[in-house]
XYZ file of C-alpha atoms in Angstrom:
410
model
C 189.679 127.182 108.185
C 192.258 124.619 109.125
C 190.235 123.136 111.512
C 187.894 122.371 109.399
C 190.335 120.429 106.953
C 191.176 118.623 109.977
C 187.787 117.115 110.499
C 186.824 116.454 107.283
C 191.002 114.132 107.124
C 189.350 112.748 110.091
C 185.747 111.773 108.846
C 187.481 110.152 105.757
C 189.376 108.093 107.351
C 186.671 106.798 109.614
C 184.839 106.195 107.078
C 187.245 104.145 105.580
C 188.187 102.312 108.625
C 184.461 101.703 108.320
C 184.736 100.168 105.369
C 187.582 98.144 105.756
C 185.800 96.598 109.223
C 182.662 95.549 106.944
C 184.548 93.759 104.428
C 186.488 91.443 107.144
C 183.247 91.166 108.495
C 181.448 89.862 105.802
C 184.565 87.926 104.069
C 185.731 86.343 106.772
C 182.984 83.756 107.783
C 183.127 82.755 104.342
C 187.152 82.458 103.637
C 188.247 78.999 102.573
C 190.561 78.618 105.426
C 187.708 79.483 107.692
C 185.245 77.044 105.936
C 188.502 74.374 105.834
C 188.976 75.086 110.241
C 185.513 74.093 110.340
C 185.520 70.706 108.633
C 184.534 67.734 110.643
C 185.245 64.550 109.591
C 184.284 60.803 111.014
C 185.036 57.224 109.977
C 182.184 54.662 109.823
C 181.857 50.920 109.218
C 179.267 49.404 108.049
C 177.262 45.666 109.618
C 179.846 43.044 108.570
C 178.784 40.755 105.767
C 180.849 37.099 104.812
C 181.705 35.728 101.401
C 183.627 32.710 100.478
C 185.379 32.042 97.312
C 183.112 32.944 94.455
C 180.375 34.402 96.622
C 178.635 37.901 95.480
C 177.096 40.268 98.545
C 174.624 42.422 97.647
C 173.779 43.720 101.162
C 170.989 46.383 101.886
C 171.524 48.131 105.560
C 168.832 50.852 106.597
C 169.477 53.445 109.612
C 173.284 53.059 109.284
C 175.303 55.397 111.075
C 175.887 58.961 109.696
C 176.548 62.433 111.247
C 172.705 64.372 112.642
C 171.664 67.537 112.341
C 171.433 70.626 110.126
C 174.418 69.811 108.095
C 176.439 70.418 105.145
C 178.483 67.357 103.599
C 181.509 68.155 102.084
C 182.531 64.668 100.995
C 181.685 60.966 101.083
C 184.821 58.126 100.193
C 184.535 54.249 100.966
C 186.118 50.997 100.485
C 186.213 47.396 101.747
C 187.986 46.454 103.948
C 188.839 43.290 105.776
C 188.343 42.478 109.744
C 191.584 44.435 110.953
C 191.192 47.608 108.797
C 193.255 46.701 106.115
C 191.758 47.868 102.466
C 191.097 45.033 100.190
C 192.721 44.629 96.732
C 189.934 44.444 93.857
C 191.714 40.978 92.601
C 189.581 39.391 95.955
C 187.397 41.300 96.468
C 185.742 43.298 93.437
C 183.598 46.141 94.829
C 180.898 46.530 92.208
C 179.517 49.918 93.769
C 178.307 51.022 97.230
C 175.584 54.075 97.181
C 174.087 55.764 100.139
C 170.675 57.240 100.397
C 168.920 59.408 102.545
C 165.343 58.593 103.748
C 162.731 59.546 106.440
C 161.367 56.743 108.741
C 158.538 57.093 111.025
C 159.774 57.094 114.873
C 156.940 54.575 116.009
C 157.535 52.016 113.228
C 160.159 49.459 114.354
C 160.457 47.508 110.934
C 163.598 49.789 109.333
C 161.952 48.796 105.616
C 158.780 49.775 105.991
C 156.527 53.202 105.415
C 159.759 54.628 103.678
C 160.351 58.254 102.174
C 162.838 58.519 100.219
C 164.956 61.803 99.865
C 165.853 61.527 95.883
C 168.423 63.483 94.088
C 167.063 66.271 91.798
C 167.290 64.258 88.745
C 166.338 62.352 86.794
C 165.788 58.926 86.721
C 162.224 57.696 87.862
C 160.927 54.343 89.783
C 163.175 53.704 92.304
C 166.492 54.074 90.233
C 169.403 56.312 91.175
C 168.073 58.353 93.790
C 171.274 58.141 95.670
C 172.853 60.905 97.853
C 176.360 59.446 96.474
C 178.054 56.080 95.523
C 180.654 54.972 93.308
C 182.434 51.039 92.912
C 185.802 50.215 91.655
C 187.085 53.649 91.623
C 186.887 54.882 94.651
C 189.732 54.696 96.215
C 190.817 57.482 93.942
C 187.864 59.650 93.035
C 187.435 62.887 94.481
C 184.310 63.526 95.875
C 185.241 66.744 97.648
C 183.040 69.580 97.378
C 184.686 73.140 96.599
C 183.422 75.716 99.612
C 181.370 77.605 99.698
C 179.694 75.147 98.621
C 177.831 71.780 100.067
C 174.379 69.354 99.958
C 172.409 70.088 102.962
C 170.852 67.444 104.822
C 168.855 67.692 108.194
C 166.749 70.658 107.709
C 164.015 70.207 110.225
C 161.678 72.185 107.868
C 161.890 69.376 105.227
C 161.017 66.596 107.370
C 157.641 64.703 106.926
C 155.430 66.078 109.393
C 153.867 62.957 111.612
C 156.918 62.218 113.957
C 158.989 61.134 111.044
C 163.291 60.874 111.688
C 166.191 61.383 109.016
C 167.713 58.030 108.261
C 170.175 56.697 105.557
C 170.875 53.931 103.744
C 173.885 51.927 102.195
C 173.794 49.451 99.549
C 177.043 47.337 99.313
C 177.362 44.849 96.467
C 181.018 43.073 96.454
C 181.630 40.033 94.597
C 184.951 37.698 95.882
C 186.849 36.423 92.857
C 189.082 34.043 94.785
C 189.826 31.015 92.513
C 186.863 32.403 90.262
C 187.770 30.546 86.341
C 186.856 33.828 85.147
C 188.031 37.071 86.923
C 186.378 39.299 84.315
C 182.958 37.503 83.506
C 182.113 37.115 87.199
C 182.500 40.939 87.923
C 180.965 41.294 84.984
C 177.672 39.393 86.075
C 178.129 36.779 83.251
C 174.538 34.408 83.715
C 176.315 31.354 82.356
C 179.106 31.534 85.021
C 176.590 32.064 88.282
C 174.020 30.086 86.705
C 171.230 32.446 86.986
C 168.353 32.308 84.330
C 165.677 34.200 85.973
C 165.375 37.940 87.945
C 164.792 38.785 91.501
C 160.809 38.003 90.936
C 161.022 35.026 89.147
C 160.458 35.459 85.905
C 162.530 33.542 82.976
C 166.199 36.344 81.294
C 165.744 37.268 77.785
C 167.639 34.980 75.818
C 169.369 38.579 75.041
C 170.780 38.784 78.674
C 174.060 37.451 78.387
C 175.324 38.914 82.293
C 173.845 42.143 84.799
C 172.710 42.865 87.631
C 170.024 40.306 87.772
C 172.765 37.345 87.661
C 174.910 38.389 90.439
C 172.362 38.895 93.514
C 172.989 38.531 97.138
C 174.358 34.673 97.807
C 174.999 33.316 93.992
C 178.280 31.802 93.451
C 180.096 32.331 90.690
C 181.893 28.826 88.702
C 185.730 28.592 90.719
C 188.285 26.460 89.271
C 188.012 22.731 89.932
C 189.254 21.902 93.050
C 189.672 25.503 94.590
C 188.976 25.825 97.939
C 189.151 28.933 100.503
C 188.188 30.257 103.724
C 185.421 32.665 104.393
C 185.888 35.759 105.703
C 184.806 39.331 107.415
C 184.465 42.371 105.539
C 183.085 46.008 105.986
C 182.655 48.859 103.862
C 184.256 51.626 105.784
C 183.400 54.899 104.502
C 184.686 58.605 105.616
C 182.239 61.812 105.565
C 183.121 65.196 106.006
C 180.882 68.114 106.843
C 180.423 71.391 108.523
C 177.715 72.544 110.550
C 175.059 74.510 108.427
C 175.269 78.221 108.026
C 173.792 81.548 106.141
C 177.065 81.050 104.459
C 176.907 77.623 103.324
C 175.815 77.663 99.178
C 173.195 74.551 98.531
C 173.976 72.436 95.965
C 171.979 69.611 94.081
C 173.006 66.097 92.717
C 172.066 64.994 89.330
C 173.013 61.652 87.823
C 172.742 61.141 84.221
C 172.325 57.628 82.802
C 173.203 56.851 79.283
C 170.604 54.458 79.003
C 167.575 56.833 79.905
C 164.898 57.329 76.809
C 162.969 59.942 77.893
C 158.953 59.387 77.343
C 156.060 62.022 77.009
C 152.500 60.879 77.905
C 149.870 62.826 78.204
C 147.739 63.786 80.756
C 144.369 65.663 81.704
C 147.058 68.356 83.138
C 149.265 68.592 80.419
C 152.429 66.543 79.765
C 154.281 65.122 81.649
C 157.834 63.123 80.859
C 158.844 60.196 82.543
C 162.682 58.911 82.590
C 163.271 55.359 81.760
C 166.628 54.317 82.849
C 167.686 50.638 83.194
C 171.334 51.695 84.946
C 173.038 49.011 83.274
C 173.927 47.825 79.036
C 175.229 45.530 77.384
C 179.080 46.268 75.254
C 178.729 44.190 71.881
C 182.670 43.003 70.376
C 183.195 44.860 67.437
C 183.399 42.521 63.967
C 186.479 44.469 63.150
C 189.739 44.631 64.661
C 192.031 46.856 66.097
C 192.026 49.758 68.426
C 189.428 51.672 66.837
C 186.495 49.107 68.454
C 184.918 52.029 70.084
C 181.261 51.549 71.619
C 179.530 54.702 71.652
C 176.337 55.570 73.712
C 174.456 58.750 74.046
C 171.153 60.078 75.376
C 169.796 63.779 75.140
C 168.321 65.182 78.012
C 166.464 68.613 79.009
C 167.058 69.635 82.697
C 163.979 71.615 84.288
C 166.212 73.208 86.298
C 169.469 74.358 85.858
C 171.960 76.609 87.537
C 176.021 76.932 88.208
C 178.148 73.511 88.029
C 180.626 72.990 90.532
C 181.388 69.663 90.198
C 181.265 66.458 87.716
C 182.268 63.219 87.531
C 181.450 59.751 85.289
C 180.502 55.808 86.415
C 181.946 53.299 84.171
C 182.917 49.961 84.514
C 186.283 48.108 83.248
C 186.594 48.295 78.967
C 185.955 52.157 79.765
C 187.504 55.075 77.439
C 185.576 57.878 79.216
C 182.090 59.728 79.206
C 181.140 63.563 78.584
C 178.375 66.034 79.622
C 177.670 68.487 76.372
C 175.660 71.447 76.742
C 172.760 72.312 74.291
C 175.422 74.709 72.742
C 178.079 71.761 72.465
C 180.329 72.871 74.912
C 181.807 70.614 77.457
C 180.309 70.615 80.409
C 182.864 67.982 82.551
C 184.492 65.208 80.589
C 185.893 62.212 82.981
C 188.789 59.362 82.255
C 189.355 55.915 84.118
C 191.963 55.280 85.743
C 194.068 52.037 85.539
C 196.080 50.345 87.916
C 199.537 48.693 87.079
C 199.864 46.972 90.146
C 198.982 44.588 93.062
C 198.634 46.405 95.811
C 194.777 48.355 96.911
C 194.003 51.323 94.832
C 196.490 49.984 91.942
C 195.226 46.337 90.835
C 196.175 46.371 87.240
C 193.474 45.908 84.904
C 190.742 47.155 86.968
C 189.590 50.966 86.795
C 190.725 52.363 89.777
C 190.040 55.860 89.442
C 187.464 58.741 87.624
C 188.595 62.098 87.192
C 186.737 64.754 88.115
C 185.874 68.646 87.504
C 185.548 71.339 89.598
C 184.930 74.254 87.230
C 185.657 78.004 88.484
C 182.238 79.059 89.957
C 179.969 80.763 87.545
C 182.292 79.914 84.520
C 179.505 76.699 83.281
C 175.848 77.418 83.516
C 173.120 75.333 82.266
C 169.724 77.304 81.755
C 166.382 76.139 82.471
C 165.193 73.306 80.353
C 168.597 73.505 78.496
C 169.002 70.069 76.528
C 172.142 68.323 77.628
C 173.746 65.241 75.576
C 175.654 62.149 77.790
C 178.383 60.399 75.995
C 179.576 57.027 76.925
C 182.484 55.187 75.214
C 183.725 51.616 76.025
C 185.980 49.552 74.130
C 184.375 47.199 72.002
C 187.210 44.865 71.298
C 185.625 42.341 73.747
C 182.172 42.318 74.878
C 181.187 43.479 78.112
C 178.047 42.701 79.883
C 176.049 45.226 82.810
C 178.247 47.776 82.073
C 177.424 51.439 83.778
C 177.027 54.472 81.916
C 176.528 56.978 84.767
C 177.484 60.677 85.014
C 177.179 62.745 88.341
C 176.839 66.795 88.692
C 176.671 69.014 91.518
C 174.628 72.453 90.284
C 174.522 75.386 92.927
C 171.175 77.524 91.921
C 172.467 80.417 92.904
C 175.982 82.047 93.474
C 177.435 83.142 96.553
C 177.131 87.195 97.473
C 180.420 87.990 97.369
C 181.421 86.086 94.195
C 183.169 88.147 91.305
């Protein structure tokens, strides 16, 4: 009888040992420490671009250097640097925006800009607007882009590459404005049409009289008005970008990228197969100067949009320009999904330039705590100071959404 009890005790101990072993095997690969250990990081430079006082560079680079293979992106950060690799302050070179987008290109086509199949994000804008995977502006140095473990943006999946000899590649757009010696620095970075002497868009069409400033008035190679007699040399610059990633594995949970635009107006059109929604995103708008005086002058813009597919919000951040007060994304029940507040610089050094938006606060909800349901209508609210008029401002909001949580999530 005693031997029977001993055998049972041994059996229970063996079962506990096997259970502990199983738990350690299951949990170790997706622990935060293991993920962090496997993160890789590489620094790249864009092709060189030149700027003289008051000039604009709006460059489009195809097939740029980027990590290859089936991987999970963890972060993407960028800044403008000079030929010596020194970060350039915004007072000298204003980084209006940069964006990076994935695409597929036929291997047998020599022209890098032809026969492209874009791999856009998950929404919501259409008509070739806001399809990027990452994108920021002057706030880039002090805005977190890191995606927490075990989540990541999946790229390089062979199953997603179109058949017929296509290769996955990357595109970068850099829009930078040299404000050395200009008459009106804020006017130049807000692309005021009168300062650039631009009256037609890129297609040669006359601009509306109501269009005071914006992207149409500061395309590549135009010149903002300089102070009388000011002269300065041309200089060479690069966009230096740092990419972090891990090799794809079964423990990575994929996230989808959603970009909201406060100018988005959803239009419904009837088709033979049903109702087709179309998102019309203007990307930029104008903040009119208010008629009263004081700090109560606030321009508030809102738009409400349905998300066809929802999920768990993992990350959120807004993108705004000078004059920004903040932006908030709300759920259908009025609950705050994320609020993003601008940080303004107070000094002269790169990353702390006085009067410029040098960072945006980000949201990292506890995984599983904020969920957007399929078809839920979310509302984006964007606030700007209207003490002064601001042209060409943006009210974008990025979120990363995981349709599923990891199986070990409690």
